[in-house]
Amino acid sequence: QTVGFKSFASFMEQKIESMFVDSIGPVLANLKDLRVAAQRTEKELDTEYAETDPHRILSTTRDCGVSFATALTHVMEGVLDLKPVSNLEDELTHFHGYHQALGSNHFSMLPSEDFCGLQDYVSYLREEIQIATFDVEVNGGAQFRRLMNEVEIFLRFSEIAVETRKRDVIQARGVSMSSLTWRDVVVKLLSNEAHLPLQRRV
């Protein structure tokens, strides 16, 4: 017994129709999801375009700067019980440890070669200079003021520590197409003997 062609064609027609009916639902759902995703992307791009306007970026940057400056003023003016706090010895120890870990060698870690190490410099600040807030744990503006005192002491060691020789003066004067004054010579000498040591400490 065989199946007639008409019966087979009718069966396949119904089968294909049934398969399409079963598949149309997921296809429509997928198309709806794609439409929602495309609309969301379009909205995000419109928002990004609006927010990347140069005038708005400038305004936002200024607002951030004002906000940061306001917060910084609040901290620098002094807030009681604000954490963390640090004394000067811990601050210098952390600073030296950080740059030693980085291998920094572009500036002088100590103000003078007369100091054997960090502890020698710390003892100098505590016992000889006697910074008033050396052992006081502070932060904010008080810590910044103490830091400025330490920096000032540090930079005092960058004064000219060599004797200016006659040969250096003659060499600095040289020959110039224009009139070279003694002031220019002094500037040259100071640039070499004072500016470079200072630069190593800044």
mmCIF file with all atom_site columns, C-alpha atoms in Angstrom, residues 94-192:
data_model
loop_
_atom_site.group_PDB
_atom_site.id
_atom_site.type_symbol
_atom_site.label_atom_id
_atom_site.label_alt_id
_atom_site.label_comp_id
_atom_site.label_asym_id
_atom_site.label_entity_id
_atom_site.label_seq_id
_atom_site.pdbx_PDB_ins_code
_atom_site.Cartn_x
_atom_site.Cartn_y
_atom_site.Cartn_z
_atom_site.occupancy
_atom_site.B_iso_or_equiv
_atom_site.pdbx_formal_charge
_atom_site.auth_seq_id
_atom_site.auth_comp_id
_atom_site.auth_asym_id
_atom_site.auth_atom_id
_atom_site.pdbx_PDB_model_num
ATOM 1  C CA . HIS A 1 94  ? 56.008 56.617 54.470 1.00 0.00 ? 94  HIS A CA 1
ATOM 2  C CA . PHE A 1 95  ? 57.348 59.136 51.938 1.00 0.00 ? 95  PHE A CA 1
ATOM 3  C CA . HIS A 1 96  ? 60.827 57.572 51.913 1.00 0.00 ? 96  HIS A CA 1
ATOM 4  C CA . GLY A 1 97  ? 59.419 54.036 51.828 1.00 0.00 ? 97  GLY A CA 1
ATOM 5  C CA . TYR A 1 98  ? 57.198 54.876 48.871 1.00 0.00 ? 98  TYR A CA 1
ATOM 6  C CA . HIS A 1 99  ? 60.004 56.378 46.764 1.00 0.00 ? 99  HIS A CA 1
ATOM 7  C CA . GLN A 1 100 ? 62.470 53.641 47.715 1.00 0.00 ? 100 GLN A CA 1
ATOM 8  C CA . ALA A 1 101 ? 59.935 51.072 46.504 1.00 0.00 ? 101 ALA A CA 1
ATOM 9  C CA . LEU A 1 102 ? 59.614 53.013 43.229 1.00 0.00 ? 102 LEU A CA 1
ATOM 10 C CA . GLY A 1 103 ? 63.381 53.334 42.901 1.00 0.00 ? 103 GLY A CA 1
ATOM 11 C CA . SER A 1 104 ? 63.178 57.131 42.585 1.00 0.00 ? 104 SER A CA 1
ATOM 12 C CA . ASN A 1 105 ? 66.577 58.718 42.038 1.00 0.00 ? 105 ASN A CA 1
ATOM 13 C CA . HIS A 1 106 ? 65.689 62.033 40.378 1.00 0.00 ? 106 HIS A CA 1
ATOM 14 C CA . PHE A 1 107 ? 65.804 64.016 43.619 1.00 0.00 ? 107 PHE A CA 1
ATOM 15 C CA . SER A 1 108 ? 67.666 64.005 46.930 1.00 0.00 ? 108 SER A CA 1
ATOM 16 C CA . MET A 1 109 ? 65.943 62.008 49.654 1.00 0.00 ? 109 MET A CA 1
ATOM 17 C CA . LEU A 1 110 ? 67.917 63.817 52.377 1.00 0.00 ? 110 LEU A CA 1
ATOM 18 C CA . PRO A 1 111 ? 68.769 67.530 52.476 1.00 0.00 ? 111 PRO A CA 1
ATOM 19 C CA . SER A 1 112 ? 72.489 66.983 53.018 1.00 0.00 ? 112 SER A CA 1
ATOM 20 C CA . GLU A 1 113 ? 75.109 64.263 52.819 1.00 0.00 ? 113 GLU A CA 1
ATOM 21 C CA . ASP A 1 114 ? 75.916 65.019 56.463 1.00 0.00 ? 114 ASP A CA 1
ATOM 22 C CA . PHE A 1 115 ? 72.871 62.980 57.494 1.00 0.00 ? 115 PHE A CA 1
ATOM 23 C CA . CYS A 1 116 ? 73.562 59.259 57.799 1.00 0.00 ? 116 CYS A CA 1
ATOM 24 C CA . GLY A 1 117 ? 69.970 58.329 57.042 1.00 0.00 ? 117 GLY A CA 1
ATOM 25 C CA . LEU A 1 118 ? 66.336 59.142 57.599 1.00 0.00 ? 118 LEU A CA 1
ATOM 26 C CA . GLN A 1 119 ? 66.475 58.586 61.364 1.00 0.00 ? 119 GLN A CA 1
ATOM 27 C CA . ASP A 1 120 ? 69.367 61.034 61.638 1.00 0.00 ? 120 ASP A CA 1
ATOM 28 C CA . TYR A 1 121 ? 67.323 63.657 59.779 1.00 0.00 ? 121 TYR A CA 1
ATOM 29 C CA . VAL A 1 122 ? 64.253 62.913 61.931 1.00 0.00 ? 122 VAL A CA 1
ATOM 30 C CA . SER A 1 123 ? 66.330 63.353 65.092 1.00 0.00 ? 123 SER A CA 1
ATOM 31 C CA . TYR A 1 124 ? 67.638 66.659 63.713 1.00 0.00 ? 124 TYR A CA 1
ATOM 32 C CA . LEU A 1 125 ? 64.104 67.937 63.142 1.00 0.00 ? 125 LEU A CA 1
ATOM 33 C CA . ARG A 1 126 ? 62.878 66.782 66.546 1.00 0.00 ? 126 ARG A CA 1
ATOM 34 C CA . GLU A 1 127 ? 65.829 67.703 68.782 1.00 0.00 ? 127 GLU A CA 1
ATOM 35 C CA . GLU A 1 128 ? 67.662 70.577 67.079 1.00 0.00 ? 128 GLU A CA 1
ATOM 36 C CA . ILE A 1 129 ? 65.023 72.361 65.015 1.00 0.00 ? 129 ILE A CA 1
ATOM 37 C CA . GLN A 1 130 ? 62.283 71.341 67.462 1.00 0.00 ? 130 GLN A CA 1
ATOM 38 C CA . ILE A 1 131 ? 59.293 71.627 65.156 1.00 0.00 ? 131 ILE A CA 1
ATOM 39 C CA . ALA A 1 132 ? 56.404 72.355 67.519 1.00 0.00 ? 132 ALA A CA 1
ATOM 40 C CA . THR A 1 133 ? 53.959 69.822 66.045 1.00 0.00 ? 133 THR A CA 1
ATOM 41 C CA . PHE A 1 134 ? 56.539 67.139 65.229 1.00 0.00 ? 134 PHE A CA 1
ATOM 42 C CA . ASP A 1 135 ? 54.955 64.401 67.385 1.00 0.00 ? 135 ASP A CA 1
ATOM 43 C CA . VAL A 1 136 ? 51.374 65.657 67.105 1.00 0.00 ? 136 VAL A CA 1
ATOM 44 C CA . GLU A 1 137 ? 49.089 63.558 64.901 1.00 0.00 ? 137 GLU A CA 1
ATOM 45 C CA . VAL A 1 138 ? 47.241 65.985 62.633 1.00 0.00 ? 138 VAL A CA 1
ATOM 46 C CA . ASN A 1 139 ? 45.865 66.258 59.104 1.00 0.00 ? 139 ASN A CA 1
ATOM 47 C CA . GLY A 1 140 ? 44.395 68.838 56.748 1.00 0.00 ? 140 GLY A CA 1
ATOM 48 C CA . GLY A 1 141 ? 45.616 72.409 57.024 1.00 0.00 ? 141 GLY A CA 1
ATOM 49 C CA . ALA A 1 142 ? 47.665 71.771 60.161 1.00 0.00 ? 142 ALA A CA 1
ATOM 50 C CA . GLN A 1 143 ? 49.511 68.944 58.415 1.00 0.00 ? 143 GLN A CA 1
ATOM 51 C CA . PHE A 1 144 ? 50.092 71.103 55.342 1.00 0.00 ? 144 PHE A CA 1
ATOM 52 C CA . ARG A 1 145 ? 51.495 73.948 57.470 1.00 0.00 ? 145 ARG A CA 1
ATOM 53 C CA . ARG A 1 146 ? 53.853 71.508 59.195 1.00 0.00 ? 146 ARG A CA 1
ATOM 54 C CA . LEU A 1 147 ? 54.889 70.127 55.799 1.00 0.00 ? 147 LEU A CA 1
ATOM 55 C CA . MET A 1 148 ? 55.736 73.643 54.595 1.00 0.00 ? 148 MET A CA 1
ATOM 56 C CA . ASN A 1 149 ? 57.943 74.138 57.658 1.00 0.00 ? 149 ASN A CA 1
ATOM 57 C CA . GLU A 1 150 ? 59.788 70.889 56.931 1.00 0.00 ? 150 GLU A CA 1
ATOM 58 C CA . VAL A 1 151 ? 60.192 71.811 53.241 1.00 0.00 ? 151 VAL A CA 1
ATOM 59 C CA . GLU A 1 152 ? 61.618 75.200 54.197 1.00 0.00 ? 152 GLU A CA 1
ATOM 60 C CA . ILE A 1 153 ? 64.156 73.536 56.497 1.00 0.00 ? 153 ILE A CA 1
ATOM 61 C CA . PHE A 1 154 ? 64.977 70.986 53.786 1.00 0.00 ? 154 PHE A CA 1
ATOM 62 C CA . LEU A 1 155 ? 65.625 73.692 51.184 1.00 0.00 ? 155 LEU A CA 1
ATOM 63 C CA . ARG A 1 156 ? 67.924 75.672 53.462 1.00 0.00 ? 156 ARG A CA 1
ATOM 64 C CA . PHE A 1 157 ? 70.556 73.013 52.820 1.00 0.00 ? 157 PHE A CA 1
ATOM 65 C CA . SER A 1 158 ? 70.590 73.859 49.100 1.00 0.00 ? 158 SER A CA 1
ATOM 66 C CA . GLU A 1 159 ? 72.665 77.012 49.645 1.00 0.00 ? 159 GLU A CA 1
ATOM 67 C CA . ILE A 1 160 ? 75.988 77.292 47.843 1.00 0.00 ? 160 ILE A CA 1
ATOM 68 C CA . ALA A 1 161 ? 78.340 74.915 49.577 1.00 0.00 ? 161 ALA A CA 1
ATOM 69 C CA . VAL A 1 162 ? 81.328 75.299 47.261 1.00 0.00 ? 162 VAL A CA 1
ATOM 70 C CA . GLU A 1 163 ? 83.957 77.993 47.044 1.00 0.00 ? 163 GLU A CA 1
ATOM 71 C CA . THR A 1 164 ? 83.819 80.004 43.843 1.00 0.00 ? 164 THR A CA 1
ATOM 72 C CA . ARG A 1 165 ? 87.205 79.836 42.153 1.00 0.00 ? 165 ARG A CA 1
ATOM 73 C CA . LYS A 1 166 ? 88.878 82.420 39.939 1.00 0.00 ? 166 LYS A CA 1
ATOM 74 C CA . ARG A 1 167 ? 88.912 79.897 37.114 1.00 0.00 ? 167 ARG A CA 1
ATOM 75 C CA . ASP A 1 168 ? 85.109 79.513 37.331 1.00 0.00 ? 168 ASP A CA 1
ATOM 76 C CA . VAL A 1 169 ? 84.614 83.280 37.089 1.00 0.00 ? 169 VAL A CA 1
ATOM 77 C CA . ILE A 1 170 ? 86.899 83.545 34.034 1.00 0.00 ? 170 ILE A CA 1
ATOM 78 C CA . GLN A 1 171 ? 85.220 80.530 32.427 1.00 0.00 ? 171 GLN A CA 1
ATOM 79 C CA . ALA A 1 172 ? 81.740 81.952 33.055 1.00 0.00 ? 172 ALA A CA 1
ATOM 80 C CA . ARG A 1 173 ? 82.658 85.314 31.548 1.00 0.00 ? 173 ARG A CA 1
ATOM 81 C CA . GLY A 1 174 ? 83.799 83.755 28.274 1.00 0.00 ? 174 GLY A CA 1
ATOM 82 C CA . VAL A 1 175 ? 83.289 85.736 25.077 1.00 0.00 ? 175 VAL A CA 1
ATOM 83 C CA . SER A 1 176 ? 79.925 87.035 23.932 1.00 0.00 ? 176 SER A CA 1
ATOM 84 C CA . MET A 1 177 ? 78.796 88.911 20.820 1.00 0.00 ? 177 MET A CA 1
ATOM 85 C CA . SER A 1 178 ? 76.953 91.334 23.119 1.00 0.00 ? 178 SER A CA 1
ATOM 86 C CA . SER A 1 179 ? 78.254 93.053 26.222 1.00 0.00 ? 179 SER A CA 1
ATOM 87 C CA . LEU A 1 180 ? 78.410 90.521 29.057 1.00 0.00 ? 180 LEU A CA 1
ATOM 88 C CA . THR A 1 181 ? 77.993 92.162 32.449 1.00 0.00 ? 181 THR A CA 1
ATOM 89 C CA . TRP A 1 182 ? 79.223 90.876 35.789 1.00 0.00 ? 182 TRP A CA 1
ATOM 90 C CA . ARG A 1 183 ? 75.581 90.329 36.691 1.00 0.00 ? 183 ARG A CA 1
ATOM 91 C CA . ASP A 1 184 ? 75.351 87.808 33.850 1.00 0.00 ? 184 ASP A CA 1
ATOM 92 C CA . VAL A 1 185 ? 78.449 86.061 35.188 1.00 0.00 ? 185 VAL A CA 1
ATOM 93 C CA . VAL A 1 186 ? 76.931 85.842 38.668 1.00 0.00 ? 186 VAL A CA 1
ATOM 94 C CA . VAL A 1 187 ? 73.713 84.417 37.198 1.00 0.00 ? 187 VAL A CA 1
ATOM 95 C CA . LYS A 1 188 ? 75.743 81.737 35.404 1.00 0.00 ? 188 LYS A CA 1
ATOM 96 C CA . LEU A 1 189 ? 77.611 80.803 38.563 1.00 0.00 ? 189 LEU A CA 1
ATOM 97 C CA . LEU A 1 190 ? 74.437 80.691 40.648 1.00 0.00 ? 190 LEU A CA 1
ATOM 98 C CA . SER A 1 191 ? 72.678 78.595 38.020 1.00 0.00 ? 191 SER A CA 1
ATOM 99 C CA . ASN A 1 192 ? 75.429 76.006 38.196 1.00 0.00 ? 192 ASN A CA 1
#
